[in-house]
CSV table of C-alpha atoms and ligand atoms in Angstrom, one decimal:
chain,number,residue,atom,x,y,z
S,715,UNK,CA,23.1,82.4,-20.8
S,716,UNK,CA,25.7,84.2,-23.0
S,717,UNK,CA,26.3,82.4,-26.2
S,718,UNK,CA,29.0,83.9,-28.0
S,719,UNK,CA,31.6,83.2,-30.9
S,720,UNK,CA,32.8,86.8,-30.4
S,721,UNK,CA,36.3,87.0,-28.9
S,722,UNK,CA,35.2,91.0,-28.2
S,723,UNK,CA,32.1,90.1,-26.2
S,724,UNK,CA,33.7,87.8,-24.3
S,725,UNK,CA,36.9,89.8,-23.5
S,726,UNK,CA,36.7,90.6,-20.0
S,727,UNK,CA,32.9,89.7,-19.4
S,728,UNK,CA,32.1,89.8,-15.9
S,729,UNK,CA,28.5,90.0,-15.1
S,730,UNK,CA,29.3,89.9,-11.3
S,731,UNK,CA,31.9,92.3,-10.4
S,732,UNK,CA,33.9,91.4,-7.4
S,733,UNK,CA,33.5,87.9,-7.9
S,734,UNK,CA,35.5,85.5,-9.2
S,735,UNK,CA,34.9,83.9,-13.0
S,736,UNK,CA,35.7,80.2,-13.6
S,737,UNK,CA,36.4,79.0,-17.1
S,738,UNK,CA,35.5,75.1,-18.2
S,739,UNK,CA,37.6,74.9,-21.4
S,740,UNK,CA,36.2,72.0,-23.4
S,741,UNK,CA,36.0,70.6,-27.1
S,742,UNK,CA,32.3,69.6,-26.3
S,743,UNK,CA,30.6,66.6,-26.8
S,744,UNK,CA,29.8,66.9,-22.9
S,745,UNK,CA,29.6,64.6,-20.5
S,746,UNK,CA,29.3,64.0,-17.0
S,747,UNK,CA,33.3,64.4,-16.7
S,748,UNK,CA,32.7,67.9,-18.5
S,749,UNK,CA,29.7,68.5,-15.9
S,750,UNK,CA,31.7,68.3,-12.6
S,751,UNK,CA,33.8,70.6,-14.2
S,752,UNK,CA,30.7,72.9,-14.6
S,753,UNK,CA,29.9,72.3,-11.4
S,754,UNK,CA,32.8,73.1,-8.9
S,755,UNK,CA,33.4,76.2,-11.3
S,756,UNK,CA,30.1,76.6,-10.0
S,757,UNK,CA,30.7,76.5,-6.4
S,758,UNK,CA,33.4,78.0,-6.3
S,759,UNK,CA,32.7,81.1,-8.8
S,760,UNK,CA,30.3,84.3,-9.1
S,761,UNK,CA,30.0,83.1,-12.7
S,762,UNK,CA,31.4,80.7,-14.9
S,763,UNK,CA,32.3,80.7,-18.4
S,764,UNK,CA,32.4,77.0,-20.9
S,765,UNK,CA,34.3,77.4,-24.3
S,766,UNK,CA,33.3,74.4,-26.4
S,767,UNK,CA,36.1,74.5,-29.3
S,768,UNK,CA,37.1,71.6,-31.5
S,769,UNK,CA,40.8,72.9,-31.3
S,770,UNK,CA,42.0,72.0,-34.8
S,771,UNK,CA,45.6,72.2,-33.5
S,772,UNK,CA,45.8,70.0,-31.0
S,773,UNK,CA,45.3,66.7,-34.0
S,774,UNK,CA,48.0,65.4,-35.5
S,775,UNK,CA,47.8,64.3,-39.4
S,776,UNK,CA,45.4,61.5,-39.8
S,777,UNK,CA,44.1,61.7,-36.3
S,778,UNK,CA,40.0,62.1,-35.9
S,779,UNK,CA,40.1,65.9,-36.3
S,780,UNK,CA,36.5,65.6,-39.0
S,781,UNK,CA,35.2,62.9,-37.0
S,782,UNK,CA,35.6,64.2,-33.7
S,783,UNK,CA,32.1,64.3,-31.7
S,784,UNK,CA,30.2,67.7,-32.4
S,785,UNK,CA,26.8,68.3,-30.5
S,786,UNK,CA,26.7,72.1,-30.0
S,787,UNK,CA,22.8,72.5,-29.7
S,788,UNK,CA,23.2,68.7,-27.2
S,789,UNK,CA,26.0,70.5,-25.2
S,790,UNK,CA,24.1,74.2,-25.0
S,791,UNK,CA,21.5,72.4,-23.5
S,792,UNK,CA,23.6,70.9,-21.0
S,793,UNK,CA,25.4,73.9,-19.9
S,794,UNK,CA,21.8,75.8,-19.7
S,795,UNK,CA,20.6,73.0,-17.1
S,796,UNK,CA,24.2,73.4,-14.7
S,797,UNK,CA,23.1,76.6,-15.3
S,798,UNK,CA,26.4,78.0,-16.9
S,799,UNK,CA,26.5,81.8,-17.4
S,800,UNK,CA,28.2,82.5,-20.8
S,801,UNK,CA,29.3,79.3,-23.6
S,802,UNK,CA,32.0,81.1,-25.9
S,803,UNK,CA,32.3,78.8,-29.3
S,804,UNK,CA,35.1,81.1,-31.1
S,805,UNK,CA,35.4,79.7,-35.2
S,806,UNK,CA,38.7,78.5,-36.5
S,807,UNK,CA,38.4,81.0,-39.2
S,808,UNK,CA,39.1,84.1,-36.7
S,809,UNK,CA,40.7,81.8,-33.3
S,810,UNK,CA,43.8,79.9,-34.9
S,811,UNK,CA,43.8,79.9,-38.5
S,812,UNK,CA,46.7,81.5,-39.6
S,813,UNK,CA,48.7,81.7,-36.1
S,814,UNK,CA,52.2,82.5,-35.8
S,815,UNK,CA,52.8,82.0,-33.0
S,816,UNK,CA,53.1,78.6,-30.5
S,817,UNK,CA,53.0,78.3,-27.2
S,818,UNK,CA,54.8,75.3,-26.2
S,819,UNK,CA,56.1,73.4,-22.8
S,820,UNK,CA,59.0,71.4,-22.9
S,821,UNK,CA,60.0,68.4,-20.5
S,822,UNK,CA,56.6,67.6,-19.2
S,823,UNK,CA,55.4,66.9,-22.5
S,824,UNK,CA,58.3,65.2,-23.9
S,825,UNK,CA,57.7,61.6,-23.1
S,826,UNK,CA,53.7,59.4,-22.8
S,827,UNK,CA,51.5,61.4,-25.0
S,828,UNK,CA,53.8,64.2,-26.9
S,829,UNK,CA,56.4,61.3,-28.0
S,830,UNK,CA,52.8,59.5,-29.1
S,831,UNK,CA,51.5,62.7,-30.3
S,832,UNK,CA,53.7,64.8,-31.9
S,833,UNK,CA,52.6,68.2,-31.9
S,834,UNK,CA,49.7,67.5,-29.6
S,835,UNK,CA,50.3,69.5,-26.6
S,836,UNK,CA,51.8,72.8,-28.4
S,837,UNK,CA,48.7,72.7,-30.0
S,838,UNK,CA,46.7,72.4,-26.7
S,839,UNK,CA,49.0,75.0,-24.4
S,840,UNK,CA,49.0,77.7,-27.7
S,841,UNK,CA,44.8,77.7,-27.7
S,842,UNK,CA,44.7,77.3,-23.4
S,843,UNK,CA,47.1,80.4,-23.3
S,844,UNK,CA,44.6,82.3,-26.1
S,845,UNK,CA,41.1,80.8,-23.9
S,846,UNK,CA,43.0,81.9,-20.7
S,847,UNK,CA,44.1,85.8,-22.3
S,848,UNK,CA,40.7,86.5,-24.0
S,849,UNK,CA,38.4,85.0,-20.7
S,850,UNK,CA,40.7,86.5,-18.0
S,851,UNK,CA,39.2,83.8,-15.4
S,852,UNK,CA,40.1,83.7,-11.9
S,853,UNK,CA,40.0,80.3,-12.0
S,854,UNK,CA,40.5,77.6,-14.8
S,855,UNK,CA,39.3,73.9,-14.4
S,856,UNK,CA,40.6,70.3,-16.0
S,857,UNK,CA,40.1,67.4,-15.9
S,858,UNK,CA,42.7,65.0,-14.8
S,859,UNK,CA,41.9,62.4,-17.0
S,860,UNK,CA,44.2,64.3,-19.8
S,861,UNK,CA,46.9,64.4,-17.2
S,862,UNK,CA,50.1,64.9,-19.0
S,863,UNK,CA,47.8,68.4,-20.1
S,864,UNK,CA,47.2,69.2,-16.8
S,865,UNK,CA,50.8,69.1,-15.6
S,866,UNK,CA,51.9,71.1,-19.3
S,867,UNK,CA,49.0,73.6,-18.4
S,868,UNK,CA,50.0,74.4,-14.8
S,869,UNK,CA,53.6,74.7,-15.9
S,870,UNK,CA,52.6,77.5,-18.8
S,871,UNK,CA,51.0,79.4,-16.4
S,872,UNK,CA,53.6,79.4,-13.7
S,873,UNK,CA,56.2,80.0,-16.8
S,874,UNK,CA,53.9,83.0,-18.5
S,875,UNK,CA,53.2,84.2,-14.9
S,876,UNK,CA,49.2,84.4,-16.1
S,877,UNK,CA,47.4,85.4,-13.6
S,878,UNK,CA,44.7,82.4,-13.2
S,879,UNK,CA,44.4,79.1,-10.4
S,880,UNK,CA,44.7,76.1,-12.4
S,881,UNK,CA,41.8,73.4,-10.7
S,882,UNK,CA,42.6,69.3,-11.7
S,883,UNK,CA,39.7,67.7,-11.2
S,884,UNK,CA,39.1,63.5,-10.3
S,885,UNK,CA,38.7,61.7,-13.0
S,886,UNK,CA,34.7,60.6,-13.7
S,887,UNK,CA,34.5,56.8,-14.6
S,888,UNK,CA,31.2,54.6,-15.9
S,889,UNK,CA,29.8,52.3,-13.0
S,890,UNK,CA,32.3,49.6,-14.6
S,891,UNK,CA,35.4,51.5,-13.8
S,892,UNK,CA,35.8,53.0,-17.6
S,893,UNK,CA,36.9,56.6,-17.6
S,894,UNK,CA,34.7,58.6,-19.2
S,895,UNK,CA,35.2,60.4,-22.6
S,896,UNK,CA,34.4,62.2,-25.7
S,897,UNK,CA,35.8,59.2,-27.6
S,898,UNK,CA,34.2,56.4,-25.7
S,899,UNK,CA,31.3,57.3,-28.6
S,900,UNK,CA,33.1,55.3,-30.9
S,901,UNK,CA,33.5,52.0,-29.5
S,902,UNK,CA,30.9,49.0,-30.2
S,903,UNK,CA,29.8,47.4,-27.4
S,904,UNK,CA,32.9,44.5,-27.5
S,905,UNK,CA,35.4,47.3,-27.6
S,906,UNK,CA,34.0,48.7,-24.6
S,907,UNK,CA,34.7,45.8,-22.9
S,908,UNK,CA,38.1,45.5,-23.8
S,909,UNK,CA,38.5,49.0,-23.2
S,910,UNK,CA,37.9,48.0,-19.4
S,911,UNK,CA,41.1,46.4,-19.3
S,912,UNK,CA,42.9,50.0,-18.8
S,913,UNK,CA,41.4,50.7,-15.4
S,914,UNK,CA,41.3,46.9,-14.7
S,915,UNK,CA,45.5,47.4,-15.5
S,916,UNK,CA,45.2,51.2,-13.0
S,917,UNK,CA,43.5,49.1,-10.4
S,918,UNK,CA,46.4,46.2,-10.4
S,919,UNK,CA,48.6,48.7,-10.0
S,920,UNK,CA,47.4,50.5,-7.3
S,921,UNK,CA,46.3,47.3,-5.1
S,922,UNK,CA,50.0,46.5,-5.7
S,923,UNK,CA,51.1,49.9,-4.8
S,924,UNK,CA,54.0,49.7,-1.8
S,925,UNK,CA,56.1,52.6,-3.1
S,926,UNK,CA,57.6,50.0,-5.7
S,927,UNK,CA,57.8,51.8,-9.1
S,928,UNK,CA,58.7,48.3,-11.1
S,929,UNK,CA,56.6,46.5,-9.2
S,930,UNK,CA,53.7,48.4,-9.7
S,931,UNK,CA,54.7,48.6,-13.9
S,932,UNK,CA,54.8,44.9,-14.0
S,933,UNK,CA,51.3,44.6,-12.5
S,934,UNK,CA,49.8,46.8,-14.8
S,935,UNK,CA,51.5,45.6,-18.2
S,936,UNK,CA,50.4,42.0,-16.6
S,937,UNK,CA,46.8,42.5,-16.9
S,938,UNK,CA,47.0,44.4,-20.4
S,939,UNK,CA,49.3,41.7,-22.1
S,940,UNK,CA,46.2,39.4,-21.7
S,941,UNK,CA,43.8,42.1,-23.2
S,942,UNK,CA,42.8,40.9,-26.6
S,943,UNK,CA,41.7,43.6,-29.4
S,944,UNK,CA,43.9,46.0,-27.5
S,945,UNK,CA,47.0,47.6,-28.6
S,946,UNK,CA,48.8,49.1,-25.9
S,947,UNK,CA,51.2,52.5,-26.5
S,948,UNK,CA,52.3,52.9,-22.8
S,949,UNK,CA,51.4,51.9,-19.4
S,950,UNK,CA,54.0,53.3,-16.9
S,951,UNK,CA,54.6,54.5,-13.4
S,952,UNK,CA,55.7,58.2,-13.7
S,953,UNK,CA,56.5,61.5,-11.1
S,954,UNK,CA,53.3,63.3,-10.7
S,955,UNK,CA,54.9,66.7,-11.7
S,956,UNK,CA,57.9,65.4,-14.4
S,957,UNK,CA,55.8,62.7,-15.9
S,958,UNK,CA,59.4,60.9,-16.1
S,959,UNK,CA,59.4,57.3,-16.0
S,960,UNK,CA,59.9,55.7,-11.8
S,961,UNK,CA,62.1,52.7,-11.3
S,962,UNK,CA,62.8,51.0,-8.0
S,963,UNK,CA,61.7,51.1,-4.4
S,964,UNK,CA,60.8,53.9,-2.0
S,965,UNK,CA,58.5,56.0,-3.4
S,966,UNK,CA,55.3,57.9,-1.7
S,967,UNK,CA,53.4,59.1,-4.8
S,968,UNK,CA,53.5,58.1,-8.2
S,969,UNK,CA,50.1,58.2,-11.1
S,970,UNK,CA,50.0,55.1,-12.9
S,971,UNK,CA,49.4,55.9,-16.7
S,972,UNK,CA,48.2,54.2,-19.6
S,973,UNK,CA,47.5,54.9,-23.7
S,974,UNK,CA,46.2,52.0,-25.7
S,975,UNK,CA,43.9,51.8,-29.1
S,976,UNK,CA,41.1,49.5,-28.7
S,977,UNK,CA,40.1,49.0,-32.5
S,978,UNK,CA,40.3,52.0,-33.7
S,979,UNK,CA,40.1,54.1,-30.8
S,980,UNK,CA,42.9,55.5,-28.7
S,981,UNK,CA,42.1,55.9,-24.9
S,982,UNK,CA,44.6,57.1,-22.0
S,983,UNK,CA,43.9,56.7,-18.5
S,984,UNK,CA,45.7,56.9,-15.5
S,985,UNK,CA,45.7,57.2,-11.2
S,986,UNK,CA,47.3,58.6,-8.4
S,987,UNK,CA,49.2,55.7,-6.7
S,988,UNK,CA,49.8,56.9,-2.8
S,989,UNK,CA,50.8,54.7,-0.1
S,990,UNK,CA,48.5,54.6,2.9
G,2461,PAF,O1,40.9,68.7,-22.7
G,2461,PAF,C1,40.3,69.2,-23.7
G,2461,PAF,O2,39.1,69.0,-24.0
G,2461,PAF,C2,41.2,70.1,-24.6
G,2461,PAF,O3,42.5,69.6,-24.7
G,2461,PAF,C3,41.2,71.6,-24.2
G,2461,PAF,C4,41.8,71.7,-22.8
G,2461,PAF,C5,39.8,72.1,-24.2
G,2461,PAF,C6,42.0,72.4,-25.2
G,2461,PAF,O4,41.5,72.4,-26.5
């Protein structure tokens, strides 16, 4: 296994020309979510390429940037056992200190987690575009558990005609329904259980799901105005490419989608909604 923080050794690597390369971009910390990733990039690919970068420009002032969980030798160690061919860790110093220039989506990211986050997804599509130019994949998987990212992602590289298949990915959830993240290290065992009420809220929703955008809302905020401990930011029924807010009857597909802080921690969520 490559392990490089060379942006030169990396450029262009392809060990098995002729077939396609798959890039897993993550900010480590890995877990099972990252490992499916790993794993249809796997299937899929001749060989596959993780970057594990705590990308400083995707935090917003005061947000956990220095606390943020960091296990490179944990996460190597991961990768060598789904038997990943190259780990590129690029340093802030030479990757995006002192940028210029921004790449940055509008519409998709106006409303749920850019209005939340200001700043957040330019900082996301800016190093995504850079992971994307310096790796060349063929192929580029997420997870669509960050899926406000997903849709900003896809929509860069059909704007920036880049020359790479975007691949969303299911969202991978504890036995108990909660959705599995980087961040779930830092709840205590009682916020964990609060934390449940987000995919308890996603579940309402869908069960209620009959095309009925309001109806499906109400459901949701239902079950999370009785979660104590938990502050909620949005829980909403939104178009699956706009991210706009639904309202009324008549609808096939929608994705339910919620942000809340349980203690000190902020979690999202969300699922598709489809009739049938
Ligand atoms: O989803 C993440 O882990 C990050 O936002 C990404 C896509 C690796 C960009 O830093």
């Amino acid at each position: 296994m490559l392990i490089t923080t060379d942006i030169a050794a990396i450029r262009g690597w392809r060990p098995n020309a002729g077939q396609p390369v798959g890039l897993v971009p993550t900010m480590g910390a890995l877990h099972a979510g990252h490992l499916s990733l790993v794993e249809a990039a796997r299937a899929a690919c001749g060989s596959v390429v993780t970057s594990v970068f705590v990308n400083p420009l995707q935090f917003g002032p005061g947000e956990d940037l220095d606390s943020y969980p960091r296990d490179l030798p944990g996460d190597l160690e991961r990768l060598r056992d789904t038997g990943v061919d190259a780990v590129f860790t690029p340093r802030v110093e030479t990757f995006t200190a002192k940028l210029l220039t921004t790449v940055s989506v509008a519409g998709v990211t106006d409303g749920l987690e850019g209005a939340a986050r200001p700043g957040h997804f330019a900082g996301v599509t800016t190093v995504v575009a850079k992971l994307l130019h310096v790796v060349g994949p063929d192929l580029a998987y997420f997870g669509e558990k960050d899926f406000q990212q997903l849709a900003a992602i896809r929509r860069m590289v059909r704007d920036l005609d880049i020359p790479v298949e975007i691949v969303g990915m299911p969202i991978v959830r504890d036995a108990d329904g909660l959705a599995l993240s980087s961040r779930n290290a830092y709840l205590s065992d009682a916020e964990r259980l609060r934390a449940l009420r987000l995919s308890h809220a996603l579940r309402a929703a869908a069960g209620a799901w009959t095309g009925d955008a309001d109806r499906a809302r109400a459901e949701m905020r239902a079950v999370l105005r009785d979660g104590e401990g938990i502050v909620v930011d949005y829980a909403d029924v939104v178009d699956e490419h706009t991210l706009a807010a639904l309202s009324g009857d008549g609808h096939t597909r929608a994705r339910a989608v919620v942000a809340a802080r349980v203690g000190r921690t902020r979690l999202i969520d969300n699922c598709r909604l489809e009739v049938g």
